[in-house]
Short mmCIF file of C-alpha atoms and ligand atoms in Angstrom, two decimals:
data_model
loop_
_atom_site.label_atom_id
_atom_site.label_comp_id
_atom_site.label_asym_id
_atom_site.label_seq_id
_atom_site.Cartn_x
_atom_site.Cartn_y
_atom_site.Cartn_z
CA UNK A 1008 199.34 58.72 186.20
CA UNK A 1009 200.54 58.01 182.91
CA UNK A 1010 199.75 59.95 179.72
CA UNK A 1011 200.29 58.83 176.35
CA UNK A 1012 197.92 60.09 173.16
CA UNK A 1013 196.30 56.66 173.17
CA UNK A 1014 193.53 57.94 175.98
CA UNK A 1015 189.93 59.54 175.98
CA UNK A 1016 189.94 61.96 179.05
CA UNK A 1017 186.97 63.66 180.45
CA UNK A 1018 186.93 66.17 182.55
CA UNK A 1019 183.56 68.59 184.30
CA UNK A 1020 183.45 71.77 185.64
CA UNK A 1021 180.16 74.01 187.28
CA UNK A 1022 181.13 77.48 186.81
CA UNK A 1023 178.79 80.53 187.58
CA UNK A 1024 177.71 83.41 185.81
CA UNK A 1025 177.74 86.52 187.04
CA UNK A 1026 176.36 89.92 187.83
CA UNK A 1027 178.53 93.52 187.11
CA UNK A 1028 177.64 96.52 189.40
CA UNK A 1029 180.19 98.34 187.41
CA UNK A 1030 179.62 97.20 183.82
CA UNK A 1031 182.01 96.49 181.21
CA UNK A 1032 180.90 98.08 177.69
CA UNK A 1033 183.03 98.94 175.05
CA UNK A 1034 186.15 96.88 174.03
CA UNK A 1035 189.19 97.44 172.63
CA UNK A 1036 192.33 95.09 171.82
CA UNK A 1037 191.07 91.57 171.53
CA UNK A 1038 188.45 91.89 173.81
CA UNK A 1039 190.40 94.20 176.65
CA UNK A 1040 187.91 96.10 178.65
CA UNK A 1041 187.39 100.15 177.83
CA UNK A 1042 187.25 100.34 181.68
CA UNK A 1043 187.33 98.37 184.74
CA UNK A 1044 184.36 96.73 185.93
CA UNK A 1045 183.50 95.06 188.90
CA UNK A 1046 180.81 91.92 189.71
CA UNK A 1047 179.98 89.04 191.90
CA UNK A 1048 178.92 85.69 190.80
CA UNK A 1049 176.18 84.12 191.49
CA UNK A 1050 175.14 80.83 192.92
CA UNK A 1051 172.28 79.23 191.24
CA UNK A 1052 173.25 80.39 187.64
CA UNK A 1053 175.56 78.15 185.92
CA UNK A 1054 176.60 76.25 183.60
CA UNK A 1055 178.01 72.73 183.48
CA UNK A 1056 180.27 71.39 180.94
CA UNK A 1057 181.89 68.29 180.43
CA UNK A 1058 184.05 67.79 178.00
CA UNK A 1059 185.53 63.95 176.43
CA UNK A 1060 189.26 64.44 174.51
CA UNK A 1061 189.66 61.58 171.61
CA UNK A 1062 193.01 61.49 170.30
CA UNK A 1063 192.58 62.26 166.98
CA UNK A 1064 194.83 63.95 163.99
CA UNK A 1065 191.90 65.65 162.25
CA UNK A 1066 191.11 67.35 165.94
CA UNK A 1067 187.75 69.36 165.52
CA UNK A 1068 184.55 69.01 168.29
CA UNK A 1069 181.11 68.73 168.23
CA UNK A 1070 178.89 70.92 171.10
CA UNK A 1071 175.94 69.77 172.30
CA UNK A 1072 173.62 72.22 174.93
CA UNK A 1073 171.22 70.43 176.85
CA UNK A 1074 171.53 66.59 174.75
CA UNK A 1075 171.27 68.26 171.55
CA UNK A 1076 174.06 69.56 168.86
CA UNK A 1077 173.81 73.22 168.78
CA UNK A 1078 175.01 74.82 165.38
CA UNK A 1079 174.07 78.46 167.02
CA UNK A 1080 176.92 77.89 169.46
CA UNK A 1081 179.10 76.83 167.09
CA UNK A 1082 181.18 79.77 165.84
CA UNK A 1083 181.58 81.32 169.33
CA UNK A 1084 183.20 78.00 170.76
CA UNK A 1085 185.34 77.29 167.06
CA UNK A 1086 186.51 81.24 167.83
CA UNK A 1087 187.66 80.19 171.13
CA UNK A 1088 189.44 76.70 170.51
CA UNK A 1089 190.88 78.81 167.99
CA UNK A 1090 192.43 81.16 170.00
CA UNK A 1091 193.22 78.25 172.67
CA UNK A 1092 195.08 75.56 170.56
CA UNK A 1093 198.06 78.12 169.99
CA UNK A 1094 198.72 77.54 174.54
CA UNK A 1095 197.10 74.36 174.76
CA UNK A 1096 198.28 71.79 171.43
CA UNK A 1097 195.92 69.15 172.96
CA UNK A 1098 193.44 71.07 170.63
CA UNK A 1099 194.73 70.30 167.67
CA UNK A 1100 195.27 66.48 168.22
CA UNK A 1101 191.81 65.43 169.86
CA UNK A 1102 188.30 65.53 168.92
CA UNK A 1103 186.33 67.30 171.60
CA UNK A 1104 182.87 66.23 172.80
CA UNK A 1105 181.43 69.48 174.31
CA UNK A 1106 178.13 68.74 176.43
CA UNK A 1107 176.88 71.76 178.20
CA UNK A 1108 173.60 72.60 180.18
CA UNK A 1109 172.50 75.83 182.20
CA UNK A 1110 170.55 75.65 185.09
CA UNK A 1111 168.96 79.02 184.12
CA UNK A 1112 166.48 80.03 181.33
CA UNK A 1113 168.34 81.07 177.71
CA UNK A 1114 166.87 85.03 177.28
CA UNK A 1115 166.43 85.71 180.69
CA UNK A 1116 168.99 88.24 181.11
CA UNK A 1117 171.32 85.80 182.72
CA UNK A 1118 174.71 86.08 181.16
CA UNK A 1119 175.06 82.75 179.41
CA UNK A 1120 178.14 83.34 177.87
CA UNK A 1121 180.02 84.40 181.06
CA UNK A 1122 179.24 80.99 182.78
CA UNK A 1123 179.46 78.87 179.69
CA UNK A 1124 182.68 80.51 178.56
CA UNK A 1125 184.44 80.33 181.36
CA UNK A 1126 183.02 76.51 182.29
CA UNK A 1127 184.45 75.67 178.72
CA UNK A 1128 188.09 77.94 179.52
CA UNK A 1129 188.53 75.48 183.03
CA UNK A 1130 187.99 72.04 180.69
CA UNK A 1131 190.22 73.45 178.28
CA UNK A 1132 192.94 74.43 180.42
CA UNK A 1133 192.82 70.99 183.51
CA UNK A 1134 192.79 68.64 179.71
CA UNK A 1135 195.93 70.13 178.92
CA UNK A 1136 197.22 69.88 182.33
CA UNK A 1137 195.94 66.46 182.04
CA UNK A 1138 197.63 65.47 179.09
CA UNK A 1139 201.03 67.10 179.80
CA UNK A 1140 200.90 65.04 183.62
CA UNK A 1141 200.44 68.12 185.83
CA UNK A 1142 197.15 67.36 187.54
CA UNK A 1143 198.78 67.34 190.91
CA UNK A 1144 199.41 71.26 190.26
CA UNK A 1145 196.37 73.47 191.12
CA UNK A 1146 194.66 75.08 188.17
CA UNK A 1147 195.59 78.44 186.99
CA UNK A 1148 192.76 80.82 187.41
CA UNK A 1149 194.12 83.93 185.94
CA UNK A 1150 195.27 81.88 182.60
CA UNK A 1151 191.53 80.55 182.48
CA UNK A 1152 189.68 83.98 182.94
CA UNK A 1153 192.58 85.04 180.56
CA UNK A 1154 190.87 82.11 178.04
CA UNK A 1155 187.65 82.40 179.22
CA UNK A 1156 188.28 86.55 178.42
CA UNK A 1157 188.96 85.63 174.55
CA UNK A 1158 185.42 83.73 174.50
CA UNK A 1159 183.40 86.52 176.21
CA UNK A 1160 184.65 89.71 178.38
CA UNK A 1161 182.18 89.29 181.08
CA UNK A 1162 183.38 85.46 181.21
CA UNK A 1163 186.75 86.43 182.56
CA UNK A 1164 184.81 87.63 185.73
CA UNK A 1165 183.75 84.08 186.73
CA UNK A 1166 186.60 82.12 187.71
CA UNK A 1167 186.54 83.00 190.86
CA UNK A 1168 183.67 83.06 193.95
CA UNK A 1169 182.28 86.25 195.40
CA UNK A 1170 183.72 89.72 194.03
CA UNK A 1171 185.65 90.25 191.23
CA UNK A 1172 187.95 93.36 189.41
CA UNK A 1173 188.85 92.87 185.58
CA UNK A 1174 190.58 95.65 184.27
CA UNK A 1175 193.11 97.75 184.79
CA UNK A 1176 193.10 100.71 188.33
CA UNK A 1177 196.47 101.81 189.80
CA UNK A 1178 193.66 101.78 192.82
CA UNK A 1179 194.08 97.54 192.58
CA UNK A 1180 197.52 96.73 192.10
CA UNK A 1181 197.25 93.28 190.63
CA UNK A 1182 194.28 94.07 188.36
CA UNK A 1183 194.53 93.13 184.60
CA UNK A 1184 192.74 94.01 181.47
CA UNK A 1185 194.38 90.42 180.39
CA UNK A 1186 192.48 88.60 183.49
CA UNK A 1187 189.92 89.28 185.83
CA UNK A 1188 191.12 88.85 189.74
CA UNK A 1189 188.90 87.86 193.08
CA UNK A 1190 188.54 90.88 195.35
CA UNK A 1191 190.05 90.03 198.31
CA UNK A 1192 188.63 92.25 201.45
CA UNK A 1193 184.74 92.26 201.34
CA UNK A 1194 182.41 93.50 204.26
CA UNK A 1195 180.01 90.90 204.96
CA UNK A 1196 177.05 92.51 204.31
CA UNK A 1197 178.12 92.44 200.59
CA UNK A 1198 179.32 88.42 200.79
CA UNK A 1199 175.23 88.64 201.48
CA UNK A 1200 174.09 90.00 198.84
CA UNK A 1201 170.80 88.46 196.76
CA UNK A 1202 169.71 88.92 193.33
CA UNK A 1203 166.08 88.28 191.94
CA UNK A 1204 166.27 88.28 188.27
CA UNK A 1205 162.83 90.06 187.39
CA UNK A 1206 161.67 88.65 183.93
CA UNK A 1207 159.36 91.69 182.58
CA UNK A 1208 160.51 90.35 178.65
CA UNK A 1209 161.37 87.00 177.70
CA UNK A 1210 162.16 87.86 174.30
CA UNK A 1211 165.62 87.76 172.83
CA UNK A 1212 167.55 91.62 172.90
CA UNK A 1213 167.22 93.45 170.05
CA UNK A 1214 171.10 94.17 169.85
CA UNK A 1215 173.49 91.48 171.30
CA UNK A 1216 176.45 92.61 173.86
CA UNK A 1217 178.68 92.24 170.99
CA UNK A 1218 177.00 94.77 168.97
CA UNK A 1219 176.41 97.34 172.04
CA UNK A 1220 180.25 97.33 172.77
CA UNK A 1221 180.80 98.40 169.27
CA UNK A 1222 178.44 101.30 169.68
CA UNK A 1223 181.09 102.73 172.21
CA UNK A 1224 183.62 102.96 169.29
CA UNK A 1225 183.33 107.28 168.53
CA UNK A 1226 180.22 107.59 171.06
CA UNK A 1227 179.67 111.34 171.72
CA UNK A 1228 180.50 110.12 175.81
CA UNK A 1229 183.05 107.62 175.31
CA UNK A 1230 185.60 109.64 176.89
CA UNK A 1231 183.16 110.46 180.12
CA UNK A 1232 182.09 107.28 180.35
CA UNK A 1233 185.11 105.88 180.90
CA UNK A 1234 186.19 108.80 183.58
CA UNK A 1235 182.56 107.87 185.08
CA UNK A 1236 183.37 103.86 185.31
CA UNK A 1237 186.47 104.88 186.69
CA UNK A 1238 185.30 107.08 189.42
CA UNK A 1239 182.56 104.44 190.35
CA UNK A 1240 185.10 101.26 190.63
CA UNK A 1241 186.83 103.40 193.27
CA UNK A 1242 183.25 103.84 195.03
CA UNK A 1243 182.50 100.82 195.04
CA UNK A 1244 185.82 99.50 196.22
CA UNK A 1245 185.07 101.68 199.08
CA UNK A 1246 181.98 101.09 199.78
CA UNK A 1247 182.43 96.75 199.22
CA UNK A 1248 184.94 97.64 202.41
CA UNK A 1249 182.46 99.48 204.83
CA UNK A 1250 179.32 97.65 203.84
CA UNK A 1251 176.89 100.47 203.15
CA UNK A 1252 173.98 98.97 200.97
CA UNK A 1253 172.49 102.93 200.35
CA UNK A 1254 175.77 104.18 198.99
CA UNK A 1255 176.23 100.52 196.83
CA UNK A 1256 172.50 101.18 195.93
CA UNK A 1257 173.26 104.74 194.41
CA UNK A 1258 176.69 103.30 192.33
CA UNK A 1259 174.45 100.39 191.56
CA UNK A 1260 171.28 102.06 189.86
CA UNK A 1261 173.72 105.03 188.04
CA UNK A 1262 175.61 102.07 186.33
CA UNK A 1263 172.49 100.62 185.15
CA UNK A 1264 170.89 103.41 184.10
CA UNK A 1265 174.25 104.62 182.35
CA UNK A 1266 174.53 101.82 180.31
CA UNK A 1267 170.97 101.93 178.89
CA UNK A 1268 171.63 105.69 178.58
CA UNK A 1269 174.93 104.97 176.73
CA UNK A 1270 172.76 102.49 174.30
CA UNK A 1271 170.09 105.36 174.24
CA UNK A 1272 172.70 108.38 172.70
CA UNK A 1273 174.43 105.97 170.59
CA UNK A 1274 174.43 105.66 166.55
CA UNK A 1275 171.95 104.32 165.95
CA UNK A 1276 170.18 104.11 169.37
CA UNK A 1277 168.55 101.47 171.17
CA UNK A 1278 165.57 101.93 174.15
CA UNK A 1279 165.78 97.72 175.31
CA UNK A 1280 163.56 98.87 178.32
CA UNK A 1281 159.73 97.70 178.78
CA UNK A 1282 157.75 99.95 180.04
CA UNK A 1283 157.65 97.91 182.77
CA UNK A 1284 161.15 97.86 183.25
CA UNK A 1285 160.19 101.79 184.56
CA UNK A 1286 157.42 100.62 186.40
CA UNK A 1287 159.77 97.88 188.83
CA UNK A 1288 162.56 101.15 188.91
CA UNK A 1289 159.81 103.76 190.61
CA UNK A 1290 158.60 100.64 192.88
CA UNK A 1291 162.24 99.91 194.20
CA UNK A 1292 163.03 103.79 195.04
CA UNK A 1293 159.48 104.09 196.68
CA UNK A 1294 160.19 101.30 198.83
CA UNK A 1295 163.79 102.37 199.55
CA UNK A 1296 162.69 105.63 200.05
CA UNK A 1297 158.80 105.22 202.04
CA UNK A 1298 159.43 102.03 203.28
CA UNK A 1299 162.97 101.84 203.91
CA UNK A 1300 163.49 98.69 202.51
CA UNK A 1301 167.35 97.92 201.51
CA UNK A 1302 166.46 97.41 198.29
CA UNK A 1303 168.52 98.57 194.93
CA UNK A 1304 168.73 97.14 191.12
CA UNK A 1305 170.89 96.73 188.81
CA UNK A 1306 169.91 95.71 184.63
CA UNK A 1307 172.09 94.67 181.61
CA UNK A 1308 171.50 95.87 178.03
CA UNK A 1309 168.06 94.25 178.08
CA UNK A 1310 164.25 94.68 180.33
CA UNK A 1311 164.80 92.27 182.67
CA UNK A 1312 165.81 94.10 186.40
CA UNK A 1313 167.74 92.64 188.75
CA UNK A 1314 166.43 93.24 192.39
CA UNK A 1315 169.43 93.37 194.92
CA UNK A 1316 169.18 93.32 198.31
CA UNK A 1317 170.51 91.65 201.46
CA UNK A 1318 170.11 87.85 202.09
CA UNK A 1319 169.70 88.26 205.23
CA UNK A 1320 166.79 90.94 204.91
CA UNK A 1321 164.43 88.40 203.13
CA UNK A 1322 162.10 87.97 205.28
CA UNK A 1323 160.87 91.99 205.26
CA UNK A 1324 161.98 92.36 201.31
CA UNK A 1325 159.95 88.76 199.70
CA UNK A 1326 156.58 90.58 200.54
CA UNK A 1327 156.92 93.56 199.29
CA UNK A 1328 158.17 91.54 196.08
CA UNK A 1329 155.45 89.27 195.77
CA UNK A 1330 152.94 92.24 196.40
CA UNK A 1331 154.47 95.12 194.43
CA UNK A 1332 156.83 93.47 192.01
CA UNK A 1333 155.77 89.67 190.40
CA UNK A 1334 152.94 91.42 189.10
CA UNK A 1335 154.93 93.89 186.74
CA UNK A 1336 156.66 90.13 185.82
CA UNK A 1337 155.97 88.34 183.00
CA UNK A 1338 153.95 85.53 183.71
CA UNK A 1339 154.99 86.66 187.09
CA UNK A 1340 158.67 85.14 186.72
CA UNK A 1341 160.92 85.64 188.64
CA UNK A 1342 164.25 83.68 189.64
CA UNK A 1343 165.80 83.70 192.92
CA UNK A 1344 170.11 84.24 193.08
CA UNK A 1345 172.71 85.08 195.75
CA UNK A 1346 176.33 85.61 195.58
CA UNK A 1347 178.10 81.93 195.07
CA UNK A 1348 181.09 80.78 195.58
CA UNK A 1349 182.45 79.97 192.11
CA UNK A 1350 183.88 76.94 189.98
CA UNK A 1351 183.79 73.32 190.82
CA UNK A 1352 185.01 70.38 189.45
CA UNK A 1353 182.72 67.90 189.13
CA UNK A 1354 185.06 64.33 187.21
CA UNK A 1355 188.08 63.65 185.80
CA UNK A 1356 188.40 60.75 184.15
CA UNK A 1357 191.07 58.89 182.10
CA UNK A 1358 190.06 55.77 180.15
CA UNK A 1359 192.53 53.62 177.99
CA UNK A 1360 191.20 53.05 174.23
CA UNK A 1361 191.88 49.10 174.29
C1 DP6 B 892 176.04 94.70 179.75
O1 DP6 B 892 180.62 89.80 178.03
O2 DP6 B 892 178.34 89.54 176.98
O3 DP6 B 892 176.40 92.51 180.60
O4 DP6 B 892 182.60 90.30 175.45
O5 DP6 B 892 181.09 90.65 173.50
O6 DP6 B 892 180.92 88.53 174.86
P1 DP6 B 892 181.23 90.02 174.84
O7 DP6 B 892 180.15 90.75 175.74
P2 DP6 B 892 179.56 90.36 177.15
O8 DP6 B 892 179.15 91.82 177.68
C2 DP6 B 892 178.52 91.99 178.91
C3 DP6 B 892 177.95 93.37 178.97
C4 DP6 B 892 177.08 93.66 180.17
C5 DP6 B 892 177.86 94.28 181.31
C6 DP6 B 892 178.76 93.36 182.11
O9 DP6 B 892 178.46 92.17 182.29
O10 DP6 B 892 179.77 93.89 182.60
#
């Protein structure tokens, strides 16, 4: 293949987003992680981006999010091309057409920014590789969640398919604050593992993720918090090994319920649950604990609940949810995830000018 600054290139990539039993909250550094935090990504959730290199000396791009030009998304990707073009010059010598589309809802407590981030961080990273004649060398992973990282934290968490560590344990011997890595030993029940994203709110959050790190800066529990993240990584990392949904239930539901309880004690506070949001929580221990369903949840810093439960239990689990649950839903909605098995390329494509 030859490469000379006379061709357009074009190059696609499906990445997921993804869902953190052990959440990351509070940064420090340029966006390092106050503690290590663990997730899987998901399968139906993602985002595709293709992105067109022009040669061009002015450089610059123009984003576009489902066929139209999005200004709203236009600082967050100028931040990370930024941060890029100092490891990968192709920035500064093309004009970038960004075109990106999510499969899921914007609001619904799907992290956008983890798949579109990281979708962006893989175009970025094969264009340079591209340019500089090194497709026949796989891609880098740990350099793109290291980009993807710089655009959002939890984007550094899906480069990879299934589970995922980013930050730093001695418990996890290559695990980086820099770079999120796959986990590699994972009992099947957990390679198994479904999510139904319960919309009780629609509405946009009242604080962003970017503003609810910063309320870990001086929070009265910083310190504990940290010990407690700590403590529940090497749970988890345990419990991902022997497969035991009622212990991952219990690490699952005390991370959500920290984080909103972190948002709750902070200055000033935030309460982003519905009352509904309780309502789905009572519901899911009942059933775990009446009905013995294997059924847990885990939540971000927003309403929306996400049900989690084995795949491979549906059959017992969807009644219960159409019966007990879509009615605390807003307009009953509710989308259906599993655990997916990360990034794809989807073209790559090298056109001569004349
Ligand atoms: C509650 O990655 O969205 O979803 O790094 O500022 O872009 P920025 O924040 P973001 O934070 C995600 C927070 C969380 C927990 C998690 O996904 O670990």
């Amino acid at each position: 293949m030859t490469n000379n600054k006379t061709q357009t290139i074009t190059v696609e990539w499906t990445t997921p987003s993804n869902l953190a039993i052990v959440k990351y909250w509070g940064k420090k550094d340029i966006q390092k992680p106050l503690n290590p935090n663990i997730s899987f990504s998901l399968k139906n959730a993602v985002t595709t981006t293709r992105v067109n290199a022009k040669p061009s000396t002015e450089g610059g791009f123009t984003f576009f999010l489902d066929g139209n030009k999005k200004k709203a998304f236009n600082d967050k990707v100028a931040n990370l091309l930024k941060m890029a073009s100092a490891l990968l010059p192709f920035i500064n010598t093309h004009h970038l057409t960004i075109e990106s589309s999510n499969t899921f809802p914007h609001s619904s407590g799907i992290a956008s920014s983890a798949s579109s981030m990281s979708a962006l961080a893989l175009c970025l990273i094969d264009l340079q590789q591209m340019i500089n004649d090194e497709s026949s060398q796989p891609l880098n992973l740990q350099n793109a969640s290291e980009l993807a990282r710089l655009g959002s934290g939890s984007a550094a968490r899906s480069l990879y398919g299934g589970w995922t560590i980013w930050g730093e344990t001695p418990i996890i011997s290559q695990s980086s604050d820099n770079y999120a890595v796959k986990l590699p030993t994972i009992h099947d029940n957990f390679m198994q593992i479904a999510n139904a994203i319960l919309i009780v709110e629609p509405k946009s959050k009242k604080v962003s993720s970017t503003q609810g790190h910063a309320l870990m800066n001086n929070h009265p529990y910083g310190k504990a918090r940290i010990k407690q993240a700590n403590d529940n990584s090497l749970q988890l990392l345990k419990v991902l090994k022997t497969g035991d949904w009622n212990q991952f239930f219990d690490i699952a539901e005390n991370e959500a319920l920290s984080l909103h309880a972190l948002m709750m004690s902070s200055n000033p506070g935030y309460t982003l649950l519905h009352p509904n949001s309780l309502k789905v929580i009572e519901e899911v221990r009942k059933a775990r604990l009446e009905e013995k369903l294997p059924v847990g949840f885990s939540m971000d810093a927003g309403p929306n609940v996400h049900l989690l439960y084995p795949k491979y239990m549906e059959e017992t689990i969807l009644p219960w949810i159409e019966n007990s649950i879509r009615p605390l839903c807003h307009q009953q909605e509710i989308i259906f995830d599993q655990l997916g098995n990360g990034p794809q390329k989807r073209i790559s494509t090298e056109l001569k000018k004349d």
